[in-house]
Short mmCIF file of C-alpha atoms in Angstrom, two decimals:
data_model
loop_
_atom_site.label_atom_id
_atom_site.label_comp_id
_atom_site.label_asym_id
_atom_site.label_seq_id
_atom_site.Cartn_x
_atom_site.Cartn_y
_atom_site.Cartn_z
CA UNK A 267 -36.02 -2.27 6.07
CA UNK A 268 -34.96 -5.57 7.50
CA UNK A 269 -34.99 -6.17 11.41
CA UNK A 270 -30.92 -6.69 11.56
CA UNK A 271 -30.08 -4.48 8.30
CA UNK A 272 -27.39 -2.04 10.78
CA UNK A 273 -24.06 -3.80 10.49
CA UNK A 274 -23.61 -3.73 14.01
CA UNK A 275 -27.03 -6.11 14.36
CA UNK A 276 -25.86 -8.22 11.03
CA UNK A 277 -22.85 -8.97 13.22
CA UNK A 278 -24.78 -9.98 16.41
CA UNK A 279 -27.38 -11.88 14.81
CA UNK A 280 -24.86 -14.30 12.39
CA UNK A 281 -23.06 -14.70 16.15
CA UNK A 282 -26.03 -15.87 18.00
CA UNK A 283 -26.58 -18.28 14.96
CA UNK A 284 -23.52 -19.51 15.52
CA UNK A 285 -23.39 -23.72 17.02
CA UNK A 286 -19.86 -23.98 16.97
CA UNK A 287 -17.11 -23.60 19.49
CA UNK A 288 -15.87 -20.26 18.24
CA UNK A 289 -16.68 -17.53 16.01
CA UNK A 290 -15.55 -14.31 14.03
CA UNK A 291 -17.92 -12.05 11.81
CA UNK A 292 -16.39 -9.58 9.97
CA UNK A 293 -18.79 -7.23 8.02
CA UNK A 294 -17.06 -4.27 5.84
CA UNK A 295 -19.73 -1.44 5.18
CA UNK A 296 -18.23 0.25 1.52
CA UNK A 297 -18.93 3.14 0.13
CA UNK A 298 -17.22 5.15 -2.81
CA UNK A 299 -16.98 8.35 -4.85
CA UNK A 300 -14.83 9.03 -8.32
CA UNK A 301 -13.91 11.64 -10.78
CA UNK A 302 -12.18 10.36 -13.88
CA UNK A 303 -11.16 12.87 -16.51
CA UNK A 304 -9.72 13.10 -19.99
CA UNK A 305 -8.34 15.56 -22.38
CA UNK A 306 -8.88 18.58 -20.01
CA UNK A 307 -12.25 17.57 -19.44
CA UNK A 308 -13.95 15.60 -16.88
CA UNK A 309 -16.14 12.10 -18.63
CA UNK A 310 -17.27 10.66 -15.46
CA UNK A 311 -18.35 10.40 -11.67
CA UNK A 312 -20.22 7.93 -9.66
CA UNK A 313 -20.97 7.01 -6.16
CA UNK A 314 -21.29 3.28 -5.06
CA UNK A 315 -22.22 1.19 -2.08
CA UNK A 316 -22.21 -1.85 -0.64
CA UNK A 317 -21.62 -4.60 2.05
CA UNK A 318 -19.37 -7.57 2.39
CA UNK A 319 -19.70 -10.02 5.53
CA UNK A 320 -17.25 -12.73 6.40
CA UNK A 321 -17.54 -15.68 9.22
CA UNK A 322 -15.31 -17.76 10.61
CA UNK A 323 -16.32 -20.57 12.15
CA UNK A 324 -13.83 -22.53 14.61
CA UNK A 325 -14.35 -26.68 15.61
CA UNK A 326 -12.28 -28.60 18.14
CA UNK A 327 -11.77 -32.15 17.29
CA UNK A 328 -9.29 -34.56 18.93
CA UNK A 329 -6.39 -33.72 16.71
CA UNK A 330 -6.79 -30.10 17.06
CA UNK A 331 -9.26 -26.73 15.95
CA UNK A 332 -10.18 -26.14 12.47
CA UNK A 333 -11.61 -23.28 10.60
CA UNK A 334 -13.84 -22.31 7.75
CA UNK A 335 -14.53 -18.73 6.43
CA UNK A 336 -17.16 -17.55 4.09
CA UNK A 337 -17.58 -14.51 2.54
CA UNK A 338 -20.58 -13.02 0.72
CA UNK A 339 -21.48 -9.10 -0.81
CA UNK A 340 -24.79 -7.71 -0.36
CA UNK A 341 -25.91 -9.63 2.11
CA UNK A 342 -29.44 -9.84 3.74
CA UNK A 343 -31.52 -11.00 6.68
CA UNK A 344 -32.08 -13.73 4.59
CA UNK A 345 -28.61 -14.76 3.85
CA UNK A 346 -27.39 -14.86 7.40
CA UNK A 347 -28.25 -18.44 8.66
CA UNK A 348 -27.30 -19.90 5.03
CA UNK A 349 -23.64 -18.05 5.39
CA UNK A 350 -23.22 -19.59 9.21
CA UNK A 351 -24.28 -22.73 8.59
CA UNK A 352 -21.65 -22.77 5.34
CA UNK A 353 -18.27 -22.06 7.80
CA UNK A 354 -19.61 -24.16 10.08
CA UNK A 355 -19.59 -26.90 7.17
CA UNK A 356 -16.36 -25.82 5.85
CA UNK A 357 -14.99 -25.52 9.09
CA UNK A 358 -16.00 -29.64 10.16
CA UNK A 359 -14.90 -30.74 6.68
CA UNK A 360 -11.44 -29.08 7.09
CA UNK A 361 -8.75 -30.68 8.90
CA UNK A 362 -6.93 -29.06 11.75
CA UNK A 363 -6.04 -25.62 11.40
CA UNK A 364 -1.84 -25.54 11.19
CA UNK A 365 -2.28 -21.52 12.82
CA UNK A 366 -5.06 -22.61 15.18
CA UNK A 367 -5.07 -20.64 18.42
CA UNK A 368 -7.78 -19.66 21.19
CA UNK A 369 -9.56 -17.12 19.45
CA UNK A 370 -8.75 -13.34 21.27
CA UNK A 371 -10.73 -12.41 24.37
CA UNK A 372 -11.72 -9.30 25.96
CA UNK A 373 -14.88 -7.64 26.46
CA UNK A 374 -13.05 -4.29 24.64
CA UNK A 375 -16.15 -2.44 22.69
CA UNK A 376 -15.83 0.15 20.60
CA UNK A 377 -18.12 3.32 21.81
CA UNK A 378 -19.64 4.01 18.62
CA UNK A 379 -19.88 0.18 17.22
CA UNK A 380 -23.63 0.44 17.05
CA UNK A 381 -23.27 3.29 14.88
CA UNK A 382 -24.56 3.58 11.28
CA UNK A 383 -21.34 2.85 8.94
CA UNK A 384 -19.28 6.35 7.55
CA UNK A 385 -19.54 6.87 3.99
CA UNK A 386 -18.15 9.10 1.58
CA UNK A 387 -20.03 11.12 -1.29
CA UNK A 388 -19.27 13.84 -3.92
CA UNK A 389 -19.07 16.20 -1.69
CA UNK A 390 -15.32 14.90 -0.68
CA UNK A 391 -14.50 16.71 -4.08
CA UNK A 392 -16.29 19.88 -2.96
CA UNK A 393 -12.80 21.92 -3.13
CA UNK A 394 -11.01 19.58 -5.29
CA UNK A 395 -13.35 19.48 -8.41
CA UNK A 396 -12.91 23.58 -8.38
CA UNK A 397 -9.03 23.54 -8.45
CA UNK A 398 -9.17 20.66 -10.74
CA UNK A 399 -11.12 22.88 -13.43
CA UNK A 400 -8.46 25.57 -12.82
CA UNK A 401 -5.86 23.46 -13.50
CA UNK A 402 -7.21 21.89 -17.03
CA UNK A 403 -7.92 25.77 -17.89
CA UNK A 404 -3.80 26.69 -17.61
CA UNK A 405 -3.19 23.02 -19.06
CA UNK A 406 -5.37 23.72 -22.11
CA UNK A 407 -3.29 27.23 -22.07
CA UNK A 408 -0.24 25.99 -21.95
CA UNK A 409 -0.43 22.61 -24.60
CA UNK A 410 -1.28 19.95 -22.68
CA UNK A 411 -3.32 17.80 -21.73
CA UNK A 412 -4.47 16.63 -18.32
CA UNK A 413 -5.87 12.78 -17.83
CA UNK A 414 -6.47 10.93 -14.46
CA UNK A 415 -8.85 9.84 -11.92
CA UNK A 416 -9.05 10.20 -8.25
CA UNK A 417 -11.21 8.01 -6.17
CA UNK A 418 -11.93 8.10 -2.14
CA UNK A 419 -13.42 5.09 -0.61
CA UNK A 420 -14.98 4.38 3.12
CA UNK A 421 -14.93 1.36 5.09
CA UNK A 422 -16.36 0.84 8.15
CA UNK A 423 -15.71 -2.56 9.59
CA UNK A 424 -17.67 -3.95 12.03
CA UNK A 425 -15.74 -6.79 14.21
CA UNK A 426 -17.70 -9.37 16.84
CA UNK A 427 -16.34 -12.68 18.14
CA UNK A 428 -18.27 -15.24 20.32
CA UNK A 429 -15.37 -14.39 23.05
CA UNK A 430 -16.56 -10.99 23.72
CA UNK A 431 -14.85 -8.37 21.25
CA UNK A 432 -17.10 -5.53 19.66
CA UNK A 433 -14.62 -3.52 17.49
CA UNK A 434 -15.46 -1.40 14.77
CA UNK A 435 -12.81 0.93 12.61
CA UNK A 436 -13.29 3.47 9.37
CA UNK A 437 -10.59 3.63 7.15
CA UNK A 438 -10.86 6.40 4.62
CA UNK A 439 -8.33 5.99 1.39
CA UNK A 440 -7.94 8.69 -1.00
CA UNK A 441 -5.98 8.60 -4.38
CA UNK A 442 -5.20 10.87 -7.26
CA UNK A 443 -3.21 9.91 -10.26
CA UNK A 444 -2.79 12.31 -12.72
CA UNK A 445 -0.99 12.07 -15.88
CA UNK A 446 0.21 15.08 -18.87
CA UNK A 447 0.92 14.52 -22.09
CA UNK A 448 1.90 16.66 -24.98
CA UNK A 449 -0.84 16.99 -27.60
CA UNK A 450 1.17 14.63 -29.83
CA UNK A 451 1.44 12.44 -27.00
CA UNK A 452 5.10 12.08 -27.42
CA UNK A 453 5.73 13.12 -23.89
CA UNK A 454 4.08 11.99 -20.90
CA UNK A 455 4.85 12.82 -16.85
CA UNK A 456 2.73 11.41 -13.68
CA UNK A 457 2.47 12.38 -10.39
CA UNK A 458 0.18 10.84 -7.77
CA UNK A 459 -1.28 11.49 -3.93
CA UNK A 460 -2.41 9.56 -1.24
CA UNK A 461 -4.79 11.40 1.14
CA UNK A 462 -7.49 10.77 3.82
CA UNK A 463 -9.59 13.41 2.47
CA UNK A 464 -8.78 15.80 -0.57
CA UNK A 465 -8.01 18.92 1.34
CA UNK A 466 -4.55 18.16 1.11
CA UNK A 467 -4.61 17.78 -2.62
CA UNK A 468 -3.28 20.79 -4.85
CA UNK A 469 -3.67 20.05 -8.10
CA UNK A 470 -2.16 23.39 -9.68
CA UNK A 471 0.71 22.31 -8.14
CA UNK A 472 0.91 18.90 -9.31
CA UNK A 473 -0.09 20.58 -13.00
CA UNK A 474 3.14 22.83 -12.46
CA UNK A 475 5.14 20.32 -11.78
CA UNK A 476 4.22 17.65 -14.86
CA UNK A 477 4.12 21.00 -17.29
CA UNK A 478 7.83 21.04 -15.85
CA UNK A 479 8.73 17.73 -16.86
CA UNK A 480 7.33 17.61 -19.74
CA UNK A 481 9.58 20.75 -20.65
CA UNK A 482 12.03 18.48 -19.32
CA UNK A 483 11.28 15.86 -22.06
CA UNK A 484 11.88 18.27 -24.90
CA UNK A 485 14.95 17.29 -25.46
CA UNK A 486 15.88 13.46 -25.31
CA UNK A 487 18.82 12.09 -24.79
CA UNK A 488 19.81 7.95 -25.92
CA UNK A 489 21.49 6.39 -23.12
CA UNK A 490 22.54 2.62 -23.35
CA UNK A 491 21.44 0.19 -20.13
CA UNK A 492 23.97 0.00 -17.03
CA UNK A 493 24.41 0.86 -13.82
CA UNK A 494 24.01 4.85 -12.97
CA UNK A 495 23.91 6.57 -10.13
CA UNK A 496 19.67 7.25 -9.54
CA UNK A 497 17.51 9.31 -7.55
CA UNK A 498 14.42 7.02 -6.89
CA UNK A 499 11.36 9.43 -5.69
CA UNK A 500 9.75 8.56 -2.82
CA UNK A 501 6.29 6.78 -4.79
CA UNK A 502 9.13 4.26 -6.38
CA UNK A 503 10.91 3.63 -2.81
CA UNK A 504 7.74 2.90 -1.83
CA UNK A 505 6.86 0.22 -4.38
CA UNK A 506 9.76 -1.26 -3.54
CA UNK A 507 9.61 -1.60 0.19
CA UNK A 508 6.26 -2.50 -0.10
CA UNK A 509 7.38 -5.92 -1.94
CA UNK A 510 9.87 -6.03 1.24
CA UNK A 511 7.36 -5.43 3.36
CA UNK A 512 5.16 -8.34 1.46
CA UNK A 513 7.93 -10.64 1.26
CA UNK A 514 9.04 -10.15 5.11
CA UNK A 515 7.13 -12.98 7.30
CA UNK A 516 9.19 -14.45 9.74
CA UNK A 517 7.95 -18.31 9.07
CA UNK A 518 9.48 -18.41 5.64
CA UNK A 519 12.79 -16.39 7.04
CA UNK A 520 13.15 -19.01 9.70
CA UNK A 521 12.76 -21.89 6.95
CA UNK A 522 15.03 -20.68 4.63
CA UNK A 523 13.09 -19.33 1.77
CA UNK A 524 13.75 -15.41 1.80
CA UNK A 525 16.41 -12.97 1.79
CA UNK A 526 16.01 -12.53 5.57
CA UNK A 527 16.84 -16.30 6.04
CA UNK A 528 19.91 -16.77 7.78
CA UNK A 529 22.74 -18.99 6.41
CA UNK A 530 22.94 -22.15 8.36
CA UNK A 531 19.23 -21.43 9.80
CA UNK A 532 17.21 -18.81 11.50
CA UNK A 533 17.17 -15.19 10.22
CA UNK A 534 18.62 -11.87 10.37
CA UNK A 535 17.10 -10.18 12.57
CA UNK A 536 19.62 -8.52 14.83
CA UNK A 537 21.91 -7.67 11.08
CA UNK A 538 22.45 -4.43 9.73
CA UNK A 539 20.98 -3.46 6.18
CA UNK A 540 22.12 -0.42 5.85
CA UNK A 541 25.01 2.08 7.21
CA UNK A 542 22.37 4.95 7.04
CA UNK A 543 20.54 5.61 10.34
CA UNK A 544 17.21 3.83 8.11
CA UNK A 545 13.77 3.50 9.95
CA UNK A 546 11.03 1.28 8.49
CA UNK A 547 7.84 1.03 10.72
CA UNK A 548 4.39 0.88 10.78
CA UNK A 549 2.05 2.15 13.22
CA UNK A 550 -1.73 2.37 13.16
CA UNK A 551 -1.80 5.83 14.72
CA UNK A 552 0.64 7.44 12.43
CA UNK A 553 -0.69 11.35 11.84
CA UNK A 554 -2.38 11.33 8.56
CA UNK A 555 -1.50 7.89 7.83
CA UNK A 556 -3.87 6.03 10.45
CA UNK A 557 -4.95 2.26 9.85
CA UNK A 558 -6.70 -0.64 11.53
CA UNK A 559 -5.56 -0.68 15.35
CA UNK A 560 -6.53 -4.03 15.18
CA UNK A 561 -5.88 -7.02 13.36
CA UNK A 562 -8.74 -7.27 10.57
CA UNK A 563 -8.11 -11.14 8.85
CA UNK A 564 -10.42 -12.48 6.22
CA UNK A 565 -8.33 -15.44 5.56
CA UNK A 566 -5.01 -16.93 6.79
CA UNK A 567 -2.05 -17.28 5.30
CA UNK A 568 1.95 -16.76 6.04
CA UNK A 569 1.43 -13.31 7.61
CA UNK A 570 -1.74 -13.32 8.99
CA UNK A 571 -4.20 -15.68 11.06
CA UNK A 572 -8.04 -15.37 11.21
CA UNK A 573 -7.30 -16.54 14.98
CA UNK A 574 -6.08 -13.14 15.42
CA UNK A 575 -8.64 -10.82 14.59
CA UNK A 576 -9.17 -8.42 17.34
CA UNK A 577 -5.45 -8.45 18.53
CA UNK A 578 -4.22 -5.30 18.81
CA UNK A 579 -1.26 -3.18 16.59
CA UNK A 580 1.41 -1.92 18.46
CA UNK A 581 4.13 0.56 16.87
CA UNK A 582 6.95 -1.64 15.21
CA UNK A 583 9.76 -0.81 13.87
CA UNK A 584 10.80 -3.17 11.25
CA UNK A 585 14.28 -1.65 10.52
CA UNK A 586 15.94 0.15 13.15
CA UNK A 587 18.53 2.57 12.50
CA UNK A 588 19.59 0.32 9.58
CA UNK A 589 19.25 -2.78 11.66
CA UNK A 590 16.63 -5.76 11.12
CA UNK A 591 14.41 -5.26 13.76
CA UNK A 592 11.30 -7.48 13.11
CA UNK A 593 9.72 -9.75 10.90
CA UNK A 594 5.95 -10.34 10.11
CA UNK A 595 4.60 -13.01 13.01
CA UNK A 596 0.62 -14.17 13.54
CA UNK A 597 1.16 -15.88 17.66
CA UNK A 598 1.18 -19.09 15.79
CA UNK A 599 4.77 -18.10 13.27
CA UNK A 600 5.62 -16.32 16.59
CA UNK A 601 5.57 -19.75 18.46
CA UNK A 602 7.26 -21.59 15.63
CA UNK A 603 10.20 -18.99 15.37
CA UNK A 604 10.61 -17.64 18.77
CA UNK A 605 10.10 -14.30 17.69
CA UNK A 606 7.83 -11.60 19.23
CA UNK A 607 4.29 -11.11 17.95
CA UNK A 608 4.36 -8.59 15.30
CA UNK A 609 1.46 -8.44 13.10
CA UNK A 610 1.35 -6.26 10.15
CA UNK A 611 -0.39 -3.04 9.67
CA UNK A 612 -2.17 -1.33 7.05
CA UNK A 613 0.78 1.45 6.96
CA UNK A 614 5.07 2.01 6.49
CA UNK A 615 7.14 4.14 6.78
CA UNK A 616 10.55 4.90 6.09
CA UNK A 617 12.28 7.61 8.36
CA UNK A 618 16.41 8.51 7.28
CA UNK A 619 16.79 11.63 9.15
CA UNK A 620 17.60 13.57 5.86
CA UNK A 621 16.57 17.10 5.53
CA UNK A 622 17.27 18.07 1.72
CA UNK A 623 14.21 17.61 -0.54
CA UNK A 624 14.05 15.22 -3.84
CA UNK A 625 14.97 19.16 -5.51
CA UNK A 626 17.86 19.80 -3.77
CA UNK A 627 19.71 16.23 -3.91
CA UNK A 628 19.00 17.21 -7.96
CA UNK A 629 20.98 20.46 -7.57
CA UNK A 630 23.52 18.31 -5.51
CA UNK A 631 24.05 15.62 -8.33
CA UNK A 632 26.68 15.63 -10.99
CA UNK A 633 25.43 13.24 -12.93
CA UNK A 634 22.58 10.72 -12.55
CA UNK A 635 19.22 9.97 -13.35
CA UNK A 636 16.00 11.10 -11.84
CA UNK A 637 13.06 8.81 -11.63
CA UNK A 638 9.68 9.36 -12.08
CA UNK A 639 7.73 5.63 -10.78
CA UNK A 640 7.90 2.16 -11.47
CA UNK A 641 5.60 -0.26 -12.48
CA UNK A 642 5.25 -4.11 -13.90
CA UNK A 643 7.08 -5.44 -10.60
CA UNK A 644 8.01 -8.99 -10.47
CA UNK A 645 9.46 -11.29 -8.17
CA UNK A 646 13.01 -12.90 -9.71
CA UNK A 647 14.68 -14.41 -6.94
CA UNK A 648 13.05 -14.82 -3.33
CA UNK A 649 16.38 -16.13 -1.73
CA UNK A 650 18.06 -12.51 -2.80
CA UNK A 651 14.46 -10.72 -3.16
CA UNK A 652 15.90 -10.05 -6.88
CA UNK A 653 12.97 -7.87 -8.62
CA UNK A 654 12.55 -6.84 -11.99
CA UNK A 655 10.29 -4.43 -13.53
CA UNK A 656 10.20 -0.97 -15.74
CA UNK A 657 10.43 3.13 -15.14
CA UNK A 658 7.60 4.71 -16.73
CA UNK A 659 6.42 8.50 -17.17
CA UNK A 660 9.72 9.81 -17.70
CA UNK A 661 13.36 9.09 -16.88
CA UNK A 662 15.45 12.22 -16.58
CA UNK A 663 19.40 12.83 -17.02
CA UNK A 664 20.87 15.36 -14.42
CA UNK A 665 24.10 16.84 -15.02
CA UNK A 666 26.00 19.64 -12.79
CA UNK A 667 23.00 19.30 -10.43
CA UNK A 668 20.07 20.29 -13.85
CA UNK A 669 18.11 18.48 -15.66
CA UNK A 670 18.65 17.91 -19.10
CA UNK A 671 16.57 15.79 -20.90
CA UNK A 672 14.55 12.61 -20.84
CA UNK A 673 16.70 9.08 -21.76
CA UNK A 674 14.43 6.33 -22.40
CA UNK A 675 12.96 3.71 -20.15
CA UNK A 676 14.93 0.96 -18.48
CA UNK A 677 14.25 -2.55 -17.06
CA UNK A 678 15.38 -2.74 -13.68
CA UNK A 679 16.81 -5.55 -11.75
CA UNK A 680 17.28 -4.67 -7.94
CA UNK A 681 16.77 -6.23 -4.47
CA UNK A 682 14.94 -3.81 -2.60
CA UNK A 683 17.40 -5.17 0.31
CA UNK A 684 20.36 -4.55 -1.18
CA UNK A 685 19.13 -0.86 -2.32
CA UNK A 686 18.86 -0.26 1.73
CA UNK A 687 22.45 -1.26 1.82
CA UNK A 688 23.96 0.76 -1.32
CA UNK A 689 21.71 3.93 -0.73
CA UNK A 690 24.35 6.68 0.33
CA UNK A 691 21.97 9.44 0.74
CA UNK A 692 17.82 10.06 1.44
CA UNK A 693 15.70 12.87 0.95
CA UNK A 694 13.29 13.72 3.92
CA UNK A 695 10.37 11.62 4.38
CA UNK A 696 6.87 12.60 2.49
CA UNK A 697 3.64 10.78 1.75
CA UNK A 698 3.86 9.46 -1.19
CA UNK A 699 1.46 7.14 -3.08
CA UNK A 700 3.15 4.09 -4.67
CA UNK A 701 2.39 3.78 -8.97
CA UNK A 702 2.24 0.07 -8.87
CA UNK A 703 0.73 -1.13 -5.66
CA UNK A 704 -1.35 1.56 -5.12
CA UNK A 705 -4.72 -0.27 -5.80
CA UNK A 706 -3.67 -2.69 -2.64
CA UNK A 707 -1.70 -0.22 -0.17
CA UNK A 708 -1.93 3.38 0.27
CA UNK A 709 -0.33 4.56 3.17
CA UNK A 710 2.99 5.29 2.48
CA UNK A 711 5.54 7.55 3.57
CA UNK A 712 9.09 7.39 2.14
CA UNK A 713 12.46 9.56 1.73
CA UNK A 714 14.00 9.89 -2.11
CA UNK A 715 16.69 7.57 -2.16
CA UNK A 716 20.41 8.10 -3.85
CA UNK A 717 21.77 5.44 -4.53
CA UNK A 718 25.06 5.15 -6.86
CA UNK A 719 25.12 2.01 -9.26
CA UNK A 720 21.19 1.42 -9.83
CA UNK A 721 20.90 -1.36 -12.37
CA UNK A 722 19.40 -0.30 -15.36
CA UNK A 723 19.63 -3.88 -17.47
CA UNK A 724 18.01 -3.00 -20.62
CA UNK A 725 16.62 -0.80 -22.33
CA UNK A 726 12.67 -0.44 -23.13
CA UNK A 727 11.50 1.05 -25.91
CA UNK A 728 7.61 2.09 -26.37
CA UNK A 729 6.63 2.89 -22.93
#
């Protein structure tokens, strides 16, 4: 085993290469487990491993500090002094860094930062695998057919600048997605979870509930493309506020290139989105839902500075009882904008005060449809945040507060904004794993959302 093979030492030893003015090493320990499954039956498992380490190197020249990052997997002893010496090269061959800023100080250590990185295993399905058997025994028994994967990953990253920081954080991310079909494959229903650690995971329950939509989907009903009133479930609330979320840095708002640009210049902030008492936040500490208390950049861009690694995540509330609250701000957008320092974080969520669940606002609906996810999101319009995309896994028609069959799949064409503002009633809020972004963000908790002229614009036929 190498002299400097503990992340912790990896990080200390590509800092004390370091001959330029500043520097940031980043190094992500990974590890992974997965159960995929098909047909009732499970086809494969695995467990993987490995190591990614980034550097940053910072030079200040007469017209200002520039920056170069490098990144490299599996790295080695051997690799270190290469991987230095290459930001340090990219760094003097750069010109000045537009988001340059002294890098953040403190002598702040994490206790256990020379600590061995967590990982995961097989043994996170210990309990799971079990119930998951169970539930392709009553599938096979009842006629269908159970498909999905779920997959829990471990990072440990290991944070070290040349002004004094030692931080270290382990992010566990759990996900299940699990589909039904009919044997003919005619019908097909999805449900997915978010979780830290499977021992929150039912998957009888999720089973009942597809084998209920699927029952659902017996009988289908032609509808033509419109506008209808629609109960989006909290996964597709989520997809959509994540592309919000995404599309929410306060740079481009002050310059006039998003829907939270102000006419005549500046932004919204201070405006009201919605009449409902709507909460949007993030906060690293959230119960069940905790992130990065720290900002972790490998590169910079709008939203995020690799001048800012180390700063630390504060609660923010993004929305505020249906107000604009924040936008996204590194300190540099921050100084451009005049707007407080608000970083992102690795979490949202969307609090409405309601207290009915997605079930009851069913019972409560005269007629409507009833969602099941989204997927194929696209960016139309960033002025209006105008997004297209397409339901998928069944679209249900309620009438007299029951379901009565599936209708076909739509296109969509909404502004996640303007869905804040025409949404007259939400569900309480529930973790919730968004379908389409759900390989990039996890942590998600979100209401269902009523809202009464959806825009269905077409119809889609074959998915």
């Amino acid at each position: 085993m190498s002299r400097v093979s503990k992340p912790h030492e990896i990080v200390e030893r590509a800092l004390e290469l370091s001959t330029a003015d500043g520097c940031v090493v980043i190094a992500d320990e990974h590890s992974s487990a997965n159960l995929r499954w098909a047909g009732n039956a499970l086809t494969t498992n695995g467990v993987t491993r490995g190591r990614t380490l980034t550097v940053i190197a910072t030079v200040d020249g007469s017209e200002g500090t520039a920056s170069g990052v490098v990144s490299q997997s599996a790295v080695t002893a051997a690799d270190l002094e290469p991987l230095v010496r290459a930001a340090e090269a990219a760094a003097r061959s750069a010109g000045p860094a537009e988001d340059a800023q002294p890098l953040v100080t403190g002598t702040e250590a994490s206790p256990d930062f020379a600590d061995g990185p967590a990982e995961t295993s097989s043994a996170v399905f210990a309990d799971f695998a079990p119930a998951l058997g169970e539930a392709f025994a009553r599938a096979r028994a009842g006629g269908r057919e159970l498909y999905g994967f779920a997959n829990h990953e471990l990072t440990s990253t290991y944070l070290g600048t040349s002004t004094g920081l030692r931080l270290r954080h382990d992010q566990p991310t759990g996900t299940l997605e699990l589909n039904a079909k009919s044997p003919d494959r005619t019908r097909s229903a999805w449900a997915g979870r978010s979780t830290r650690d499977f021992k929150d995971v039912d998957p009888a329950a999720l089973d009942a509930a597809l084998a209920e939509r699927l029952g659902w989907a017996e009988r289908r009903v032609e509808l033509p493309a419109g506008r209808y009133e629609t109960l989006l479930p909290p996964t597709a609330v989520a997809d959509l506020l994540i592309y919000q979320m995404w599309s929410s840095a306060a740079r481009d708002a002050a310059e006039g290139r998003t829907v939270f640009s102000k006419p005549g210049g500046g932004t919204r902030i201070g405006e009201a989105l919605s009449s409902l008492p709507l909460t949007l936040r993030s906060d690293p500490h959230e119960p069940g839902l905790e992130s990065a208390p720290f900002v972790i950049a490998h590169s910079s861009g709008d939203d995020a500075s690799v001048f800012d690694n180390g700063l630390p995540l504060a609660p923010t509330d993004w929305v505020r009882d249906g107000k604009l609250e924040h936008l996204v701000t590194t300190r540099h957008s921050a100084g451009l904008t005049g707007l407080p320092v608000a970083p992102g974080a690795d979490n949202l969520i969307l609090d409405a005060g309601g207290e009915r669940s997605l079930a009851e606002m069913v019972s409560a609906t005269e007629r409507g449809l009833l969602l099941t996810c989204l997927w194929y999101i696209r960016e139309v319009d960033p002025a209006t945040l105008l997004l297209t995309g397409l339901t998928r896994d069944g679209v249900y028609l309620v009438e007299n507060g029951e379901v009565v069959g599936e209708v076909t799949n739509f296109r969509f064409n909404e502004s996640p904004v303007d869905l804040l503002g025409r949404a007259t009633e939400a569900s309480r809020t529930e973790k919730t794993l968004p379908r389409e972004w759900g390989d990039w963000f996890t942590r998600a908790a979100m209401p269902a959302l009523r809202v009464p002229d959806f825009n269905m614009s077409s119809v889609s036929r074959g998915v």
